[in-house]
Amino acid sequence: MTDAASRPVPPAPVSAVQALALEQGAPPPLEEVRHGVWSLAFPFGDGDYSLGYLIEGSDGALTLIDPGWDDDANLDRLDAALADVGHAMEDISLVAVTHLHADHLGGADRVRRASGARLALHAAEQRALDRRAAEALEADADIARWGAPADDEEALVAAWGSGRRLPHVTADLLLADGDELPLAGRRLRAVHTPGHTAGHLCFVEPEQRLIFTGDHVLPRINPGIGLGGRTDANPLTDYLASLDRVMALDVAGADALEVCPGHEYRFVGLVERARALVDHRADRTADAVAALDALAALASSTSKAQRSTVWQVAERMSWTGGIASLHGYRLGSALAQTEWHVQALGRAGELRPSS
Ligand SMILES: [Zn+2]
């Protein structure tokens, strides 16, 4: 889930094959990132793909970060990639997942069954997986409160609310911030970066100067926020704090790290890219302020002390292609983001409460 209202100059790719693949709209081939570290693509949907990473420990056991979308073809791709690097499925001892989205976590259980590996994810992500059914009903209540046109509401419930069909999985190993993954001869540390989802993790390998960022930091896409796992926190506030966290990583300068993202291509320049993502959010916040001010002016001119719906605020904000171009999941995400921006501004009192 992305939006692209502001377009800063994207960082230059480190991987030529990944950049070419993106241009051609085809998944890139298996590539060696460092000695014993490989990237591979897992296709999904209509020509899309995520990037997964194989990391070899000193004992020959492999960790797989993000097994991608769940289908037979991706298991075959993984099998072929393993053969290419002199390994077999049984060599995977750990599947570590950045976040619960189907293009990252989807294939985890299939790979676990095929390999006997353990599955690791952040405890908040497991909580979100366990609460999915209840959360879908809470999302239905949000949709009712948002005040979208009736035509859109049905599609919102199907794509953002109780109509969503989401698979469940139970991890073998729950990770917390700072945990080191069980990987012989390497230090691979989990960094909790909530925002995109509540239990999103990045993984840092300081010796090789690598950071695996999932969907937290991508080279060109502005990651959506709050896309899985409700918490009492505001995902926007969380996301900004998580960007600060990766900019301040204590590994010989965060900018020396090569970023291995969950989509697009590898790059160097984490700090500059994270700053651009902060700026993008600041633009959206300014947008929300302007929309709330316009609505307040309108209310005072008609002398009706009426509070606004989330929809009324959102339709005054600038969305790529306009709000009318957003439907279903994308519209749900836009409306949820609008509400979080308003809450982060401390102006939730200007919104109509649920009836
Ligand atoms: Zn995602």
PDB file of N, CA, C and O and ligand atoms in Angstrom, residues 1 98-104 196-197 200 214-216 218 224 227 263 329, ligand 1:
ATOM      1  N   MET A   1       0.855  -1.192   0.000  1.00  0.00           N
ATOM      2  CA  MET A   1       0.000   0.000   0.000  1.00  0.00           C
ATOM      3  C   MET A   1       0.884   1.233   0.000  1.00  0.00           C
ATOM      4  O   MET A   1       1.725   1.428   0.852  1.00  0.00           O
ATOM      5  N   THR A  98       9.630  -9.817   8.412  1.00  0.00           N
ATOM      6  CA  THR A  98       9.626  -8.398   8.794  1.00  0.00           C
ATOM      7  C   THR A  98       8.252  -7.951   9.275  1.00  0.00           C
ATOM      8  O   THR A  98       8.146  -7.174  10.209  1.00  0.00           O
ATOM      9  N   HIS A  99       7.195  -8.443   8.599  1.00  0.00           N
ATOM     10  CA  HIS A  99       5.841  -8.043   9.016  1.00  0.00           C
ATOM     11  C   HIS A  99       4.802  -8.950   8.399  1.00  0.00           C
ATOM     12  O   HIS A  99       5.091  -9.769   7.547  1.00  0.00           O
ATOM     13  N   LEU A 100       3.571  -8.818   8.857  1.00  0.00           N
ATOM     14  CA  LEU A 100       2.534  -9.815   8.612  1.00  0.00           C
ATOM     15  C   LEU A 100       1.878  -9.765   7.236  1.00  0.00           C
ATOM     16  O   LEU A 100       1.016 -10.586   6.936  1.00  0.00           O
ATOM     17  N   HIS A 101       2.262  -8.845   6.377  1.00  0.00           N
ATOM     18  CA  HIS A 101       1.595  -8.766   5.072  1.00  0.00           C
ATOM     19  C   HIS A 101       1.877 -10.006   4.216  1.00  0.00           C
ATOM     20  O   HIS A 101       2.955 -10.586   4.281  1.00  0.00           O
ATOM     21  N   ALA A 102       0.870 -10.350   3.417  1.00  0.00           N
ATOM     22  CA  ALA A 102       0.903 -11.616   2.675  1.00  0.00           C
ATOM     23  C   ALA A 102       2.059 -11.698   1.678  1.00  0.00           C
ATOM     24  O   ALA A 102       2.497 -12.792   1.336  1.00  0.00           O
ATOM     25  N   ASP A 103       2.563 -10.549   1.218  1.00  0.00           N
ATOM     26  CA  ASP A 103       3.694 -10.601   0.280  1.00  0.00           C
ATOM     27  C   ASP A 103       5.036 -10.762   1.008  1.00  0.00           C
ATOM     28  O   ASP A 103       6.079 -10.822   0.369  1.00  0.00           O
ATOM     29  N   HIS A 104       5.000 -10.831   2.339  1.00  0.00           N
ATOM     30  CA  HIS A 104       6.229 -11.048   3.120  1.00  0.00           C
ATOM     31  C   HIS A 104       6.120 -12.315   3.968  1.00  0.00           C
ATOM     32  O   HIS A 104       6.973 -13.174   3.940  1.00  0.00           O
ATOM     33  N   HIS A 196       4.417   0.955   9.746  1.00  0.00           N
ATOM     34  CA  HIS A 196       3.787   0.271   8.609  1.00  0.00           C
ATOM     35  C   HIS A 196       2.827  -0.790   9.161  1.00  0.00           C
ATOM     36  O   HIS A 196       1.676  -0.882   8.746  1.00  0.00           O
ATOM     37  N   THR A 197       3.343  -1.601  10.106  1.00  0.00           N
ATOM     38  CA  THR A 197       2.502  -2.449  10.951  1.00  0.00           C
ATOM     39  C   THR A 197       3.044  -2.303  12.373  1.00  0.00           C
ATOM     40  O   THR A 197       4.145  -1.798  12.565  1.00  0.00           O
ATOM     41  N   HIS A 200       6.379  -4.412  13.002  1.00  0.00           N
ATOM     42  CA  HIS A 200       7.353  -4.448  11.901  1.00  0.00           C
ATOM     43  C   HIS A 200       8.770  -4.505  12.454  1.00  0.00           C
ATOM     44  O   HIS A 200       9.108  -3.822  13.422  1.00  0.00           O
ATOM     45  N   GLY A 214      12.465  -4.521   5.105  1.00  0.00           N
ATOM     46  CA  GLY A 214      11.067  -4.876   4.841  1.00  0.00           C
ATOM     47  C   GLY A 214      10.366  -3.760   4.097  1.00  0.00           C
ATOM     48  O   GLY A 214      10.855  -3.276   3.070  1.00  0.00           O
ATOM     49  N   ASP A 215       9.218  -3.326   4.629  1.00  0.00           N
ATOM     50  CA  ASP A 215       8.491  -2.206   4.015  1.00  0.00           C
ATOM     51  C   ASP A 215       8.651  -0.918   4.822  1.00  0.00           C
ATOM     52  O   ASP A 215       7.936   0.052   4.582  1.00  0.00           O
ATOM     53  N   HIS A 216       9.576  -0.899   5.782  1.00  0.00           N
ATOM     54  CA  HIS A 216       9.746   0.318   6.599  1.00  0.00           C
ATOM     55  C   HIS A 216      10.379   1.443   5.779  1.00  0.00           C
ATOM     56  O   HIS A 216       9.908   2.577   5.802  1.00  0.00           O
ATOM     57  N   LEU A 218      11.700   1.992   1.827  1.00  0.00           N
ATOM     58  CA  LEU A 218      11.835   1.526   0.447  1.00  0.00           C
ATOM     59  C   LEU A 218      12.422   2.678  -0.372  1.00  0.00           C
ATOM     60  O   LEU A 218      12.247   3.844   0.001  1.00  0.00           O
ATOM     61  N   GLY A 224       2.769   2.808   3.320  1.00  0.00           N
ATOM     62  CA  GLY A 224       1.547   3.138   4.050  1.00  0.00           C
ATOM     63  C   GLY A 224       1.772   2.864   5.533  1.00  0.00           C
ATOM     64  O   GLY A 224       2.695   2.144   5.904  1.00  0.00           O
ATOM     65  N   LEU A 227      -1.018  -0.512   8.732  1.00  0.00           N
ATOM     66  CA  LEU A 227      -1.632  -1.525   7.875  1.00  0.00           C
ATOM     67  C   LEU A 227      -1.547  -2.917   8.496  1.00  0.00           C
ATOM     68  O   LEU A 227      -1.100  -3.859   7.872  1.00  0.00           O
ATOM     69  N   HIS A 263      11.063  -4.502  -1.290  1.00  0.00           N
ATOM     70  CA  HIS A 263      10.618  -4.286  -2.675  1.00  0.00           C
ATOM     71  C   HIS A 263      11.640  -3.391  -3.378  1.00  0.00           C
ATOM     72  O   HIS A 263      12.466  -2.750  -2.729  1.00  0.00           O
ATOM     73  N   TYR A 329      -9.428  -1.263  -0.462  1.00  0.00           N
ATOM     74  CA  TYR A 329      -8.304  -1.243   0.482  1.00  0.00           C
ATOM     75  C   TYR A 329      -7.568   0.096   0.444  1.00  0.00           C
ATOM     76  O   TYR A 329      -7.220   0.650   1.499  1.00  0.00           O
TER      77      TYR A 329
HETATM   78 ZN    ZN B   1       3.839  -4.444   3.707  1.00  0.00          ZN
END
